[in-house]
């Protein structure tokens, strides 16, 4: 017989507030075209992207996270001192240790909240949300801040025509807290490490450090290139279109929701053609609002879902209490999908 008292949490969890930060610099396709042989028309028609935001020197991973989190806290009406844990999903924080979450927790004025980073690529928001829900229901935190933040411009090879136009920078945050009714459905998540090579860093940090130029990619002037994200576009595209629609359907089934019951669809913003294809495969009815934030935000990886969520609510295209399907997928390969009630 165990002597340990059971932990006491809330019956359910919900998203209480959302906030986003988009860097001030807006970068149109024309700027991308300075370094690659492409066209505005090709980029728009093949990806849907018209502009993206690139962070300036002051718009660090921490600074953008603090801005987005401040808005999410205000939206939720929760003081930072009540946050029990800060979960940050990012692949573009350049210090191996400590986690950036601790600095963010401190700058926000939390009361020594638990704080840690996770690395789950473009599924990071769903992974963080799932952890937050677990903590709240289990009782180790009453309120949890989940942040998705990226400065992917730091990891983009502007001479690589397969990726130069895709990525953007920004931060999105949600406050997750207790609920008397289910407001975050079961998560359908997983990984397919056999496909790890399809999205990866061009050169690992240790190989970059050794600096053997015979092994390292060089730029057009013969200088060693800084590591960047590279991908097999077509393979990832096919995987996203065929496999992720199934995962999205499983999340609907797990939540006991039919496409007719949905108000909003917020998929990871990777490519507008992937989004359109999922809408078709899932047979989402006309009344479902679909996030196409990619047009002016690009792919911001872990930040893309909360940024899109914030914008839909800010523009009035979605409203508080709406039922939304969210699905993230990317490097790993990893994925996470769930149905949530919007804050
Ligand atoms: C990157 C992506 C937009 C490219 O679109 P695509 O239709 O697959 O393009 P392809 O790579 O098949 O290339 C098609 C043609 O366009 C050309 N092309 C590639 N990049 C180009 C560019 N930037 N501008 C102009 N032409 C380009 C190719 O050379 C090819 O020409 P060819 O038919 O003469 O050989 C698309 O593959 C994609 O979005 N992939 C998934 C991205 C994703 O979800 N990533 C997840 C990360 S989280």
PDB file of C-alpha atoms in Angstrom, residues 67-170:
ATOM      1  CA  UNK A  67       5.955  40.406 -25.346  1.00  0.00           C
ATOM      2  CA  UNK A  68       3.698  37.552 -26.495  1.00  0.00           C
ATOM      3  CA  UNK A  69       3.335  36.187 -22.965  1.00  0.00           C
ATOM      4  CA  UNK A  70       2.453  39.596 -21.536  1.00  0.00           C
ATOM      5  CA  UNK A  71      -0.422  39.801 -24.015  1.00  0.00           C
ATOM      6  CA  UNK A  72      -1.540  36.245 -23.245  1.00  0.00           C
ATOM      7  CA  UNK A  73      -1.530  36.955 -19.498  1.00  0.00           C
ATOM      8  CA  UNK A  74      -3.530  40.170 -20.018  1.00  0.00           C
ATOM      9  CA  UNK A  75      -5.961  38.302 -22.281  1.00  0.00           C
ATOM     10  CA  UNK A  76      -6.419  35.618 -19.607  1.00  0.00           C
ATOM     11  CA  UNK A  77      -6.612  38.176 -16.791  1.00  0.00           C
ATOM     12  CA  UNK A  78      -4.000  36.214 -14.837  1.00  0.00           C
ATOM     13  CA  UNK A  79      -1.104  37.800 -12.959  1.00  0.00           C
ATOM     14  CA  UNK A  80       2.331  36.373 -13.809  1.00  0.00           C
ATOM     15  CA  UNK A  81       2.844  35.462 -10.137  1.00  0.00           C
ATOM     16  CA  UNK A  82       0.175  32.753 -10.515  1.00  0.00           C
ATOM     17  CA  UNK A  83       1.993  30.939 -13.330  1.00  0.00           C
ATOM     18  CA  UNK A  84       3.325  27.630 -12.031  1.00  0.00           C
ATOM     19  CA  UNK A  85       5.274  26.563 -15.103  1.00  0.00           C
ATOM     20  CA  UNK A  86       6.676  28.093 -18.271  1.00  0.00           C
ATOM     21  CA  UNK A  87       7.148  25.743 -21.230  1.00  0.00           C
ATOM     22  CA  UNK A  88       9.021  27.152 -24.220  1.00  0.00           C
ATOM     23  CA  UNK A  89       9.146  25.341 -27.540  1.00  0.00           C
ATOM     24  CA  UNK A  90      11.936  26.587 -29.788  1.00  0.00           C
ATOM     25  CA  UNK A  91      14.710  25.357 -32.062  1.00  0.00           C
ATOM     26  CA  UNK A  92      16.326  28.761 -32.492  1.00  0.00           C
ATOM     27  CA  UNK A  93      17.591  29.639 -29.006  1.00  0.00           C
ATOM     28  CA  UNK A  94      21.347  29.510 -29.520  1.00  0.00           C
ATOM     29  CA  UNK A  95      22.591  28.801 -26.001  1.00  0.00           C
ATOM     30  CA  UNK A  96      22.694  25.115 -25.231  1.00  0.00           C
ATOM     31  CA  UNK A  97      22.248  25.855 -21.544  1.00  0.00           C
ATOM     32  CA  UNK A  98      20.466  27.202 -19.557  1.00  0.00           C
ATOM     33  CA  UNK A  99      16.979  26.892 -21.043  1.00  0.00           C
ATOM     34  CA  UNK A 100      15.608  30.248 -22.229  1.00  0.00           C
ATOM     35  CA  UNK A 101      12.376  29.514 -20.304  1.00  0.00           C
ATOM     36  CA  UNK A 102      13.992  30.429 -16.976  1.00  0.00           C
ATOM     37  CA  UNK A 103      14.954  33.919 -18.177  1.00  0.00           C
ATOM     38  CA  UNK A 104      11.465  34.417 -19.609  1.00  0.00           C
ATOM     39  CA  UNK A 105       9.836  33.243 -16.352  1.00  0.00           C
ATOM     40  CA  UNK A 106      11.990  35.719 -14.423  1.00  0.00           C
ATOM     41  CA  UNK A 107      11.411  38.655 -16.773  1.00  0.00           C
ATOM     42  CA  UNK A 108       7.667  38.089 -16.656  1.00  0.00           C
ATOM     43  CA  UNK A 109       7.689  38.267 -12.860  1.00  0.00           C
ATOM     44  CA  UNK A 110       6.583  34.739 -12.083  1.00  0.00           C
ATOM     45  CA  UNK A 111       7.131  33.480  -8.563  1.00  0.00           C
ATOM     46  CA  UNK A 112       9.959  31.053  -9.327  1.00  0.00           C
ATOM     47  CA  UNK A 113       7.802  29.112 -11.789  1.00  0.00           C
ATOM     48  CA  UNK A 114       9.136  25.793 -13.081  1.00  0.00           C
ATOM     49  CA  UNK A 115      10.630  26.579 -16.481  1.00  0.00           C
ATOM     50  CA  UNK A 116      12.032  24.463 -19.290  1.00  0.00           C
ATOM     51  CA  UNK A 117      12.462  24.308 -23.064  1.00  0.00           C
ATOM     52  CA  UNK A 118      11.265  21.591 -25.395  1.00  0.00           C
ATOM     53  CA  UNK A 119      12.389  20.790 -28.925  1.00  0.00           C
ATOM     54  CA  UNK A 120       9.549  19.441 -31.006  1.00  0.00           C
ATOM     55  CA  UNK A 121       9.881  21.502 -34.185  1.00  0.00           C
ATOM     56  CA  UNK A 122       6.629  22.627 -35.737  1.00  0.00           C
ATOM     57  CA  UNK A 123       4.644  20.316 -33.417  1.00  0.00           C
ATOM     58  CA  UNK A 124       6.055  22.164 -30.405  1.00  0.00           C
ATOM     59  CA  UNK A 125       2.901  24.057 -29.538  1.00  0.00           C
ATOM     60  CA  UNK A 126       0.821  20.861 -29.342  1.00  0.00           C
ATOM     61  CA  UNK A 127       3.512  19.123 -27.313  1.00  0.00           C
ATOM     62  CA  UNK A 128       3.657  22.060 -24.882  1.00  0.00           C
ATOM     63  CA  UNK A 129      -0.117  22.253 -24.623  1.00  0.00           C
ATOM     64  CA  UNK A 130      -0.300  18.547 -23.808  1.00  0.00           C
ATOM     65  CA  UNK A 131       2.299  18.933 -21.051  1.00  0.00           C
ATOM     66  CA  UNK A 132       0.429  21.958 -19.671  1.00  0.00           C
ATOM     67  CA  UNK A 133      -2.870  20.095 -19.573  1.00  0.00           C
ATOM     68  CA  UNK A 134      -1.184  17.212 -17.759  1.00  0.00           C
ATOM     69  CA  UNK A 135       0.355  19.505 -15.141  1.00  0.00           C
ATOM     70  CA  UNK A 136      -2.954  21.242 -14.447  1.00  0.00           C
ATOM     71  CA  UNK A 137      -5.022  18.085 -14.205  1.00  0.00           C
ATOM     72  CA  UNK A 138      -2.320  16.358 -12.163  1.00  0.00           C
ATOM     73  CA  UNK A 139      -1.982  19.358  -9.866  1.00  0.00           C
ATOM     74  CA  UNK A 140       1.654  20.408 -10.199  1.00  0.00           C
ATOM     75  CA  UNK A 141       0.646  23.831 -11.576  1.00  0.00           C
ATOM     76  CA  UNK A 142      -2.568  25.847 -11.550  1.00  0.00           C
ATOM     77  CA  UNK A 143      -1.657  27.998 -14.556  1.00  0.00           C
ATOM     78  CA  UNK A 144       0.903  27.197 -17.239  1.00  0.00           C
ATOM     79  CA  UNK A 145       2.356  29.445 -19.909  1.00  0.00           C
ATOM     80  CA  UNK A 146       3.060  27.677 -23.204  1.00  0.00           C
ATOM     81  CA  UNK A 147       5.240  29.639 -25.617  1.00  0.00           C
ATOM     82  CA  UNK A 148       6.197  28.821 -29.205  1.00  0.00           C
ATOM     83  CA  UNK A 149       8.991  31.115 -30.379  1.00  0.00           C
ATOM     84  CA  UNK A 150      11.397  31.120 -33.303  1.00  0.00           C
ATOM     85  CA  UNK A 151      13.994  33.288 -35.017  1.00  0.00           C
ATOM     86  CA  UNK A 152      14.199  31.014 -38.044  1.00  0.00           C
ATOM     87  CA  UNK A 153      15.826  33.806 -40.086  1.00  0.00           C
ATOM     88  CA  UNK A 154      18.986  32.953 -38.108  1.00  0.00           C
ATOM     89  CA  UNK A 155      18.787  29.379 -39.422  1.00  0.00           C
ATOM     90  CA  UNK A 156      17.828  30.123 -43.026  1.00  0.00           C
ATOM     91  CA  UNK A 157      20.235  29.787 -45.929  1.00  0.00           C
ATOM     92  CA  UNK A 158      19.154  32.685 -48.129  1.00  0.00           C
ATOM     93  CA  UNK A 159      20.939  31.108 -51.106  1.00  0.00           C
ATOM     94  CA  UNK A 160      18.907  27.876 -50.848  1.00  0.00           C
ATOM     95  CA  UNK A 161      15.982  28.295 -53.208  1.00  0.00           C
ATOM     96  CA  UNK A 162      14.150  25.352 -51.596  1.00  0.00           C
ATOM     97  CA  UNK A 163      13.846  27.059 -48.186  1.00  0.00           C
ATOM     98  CA  UNK A 164      14.891  30.748 -48.429  1.00  0.00           C
ATOM     99  CA  UNK A 165      11.296  31.977 -48.854  1.00  0.00           C
ATOM    100  CA  UNK A 166       9.646  29.704 -46.282  1.00  0.00           C
ATOM    101  CA  UNK A 167      10.618  30.797 -42.803  1.00  0.00           C
ATOM    102  CA  UNK A 168       9.692  33.692 -40.543  1.00  0.00           C
ATOM    103  CA  UNK A 169      10.204  34.867 -36.975  1.00  0.00           C
ATOM    104  CA  UNK A 170       7.777  35.480 -34.110  1.00  0.00           C
TER     105      UNK A 170
END
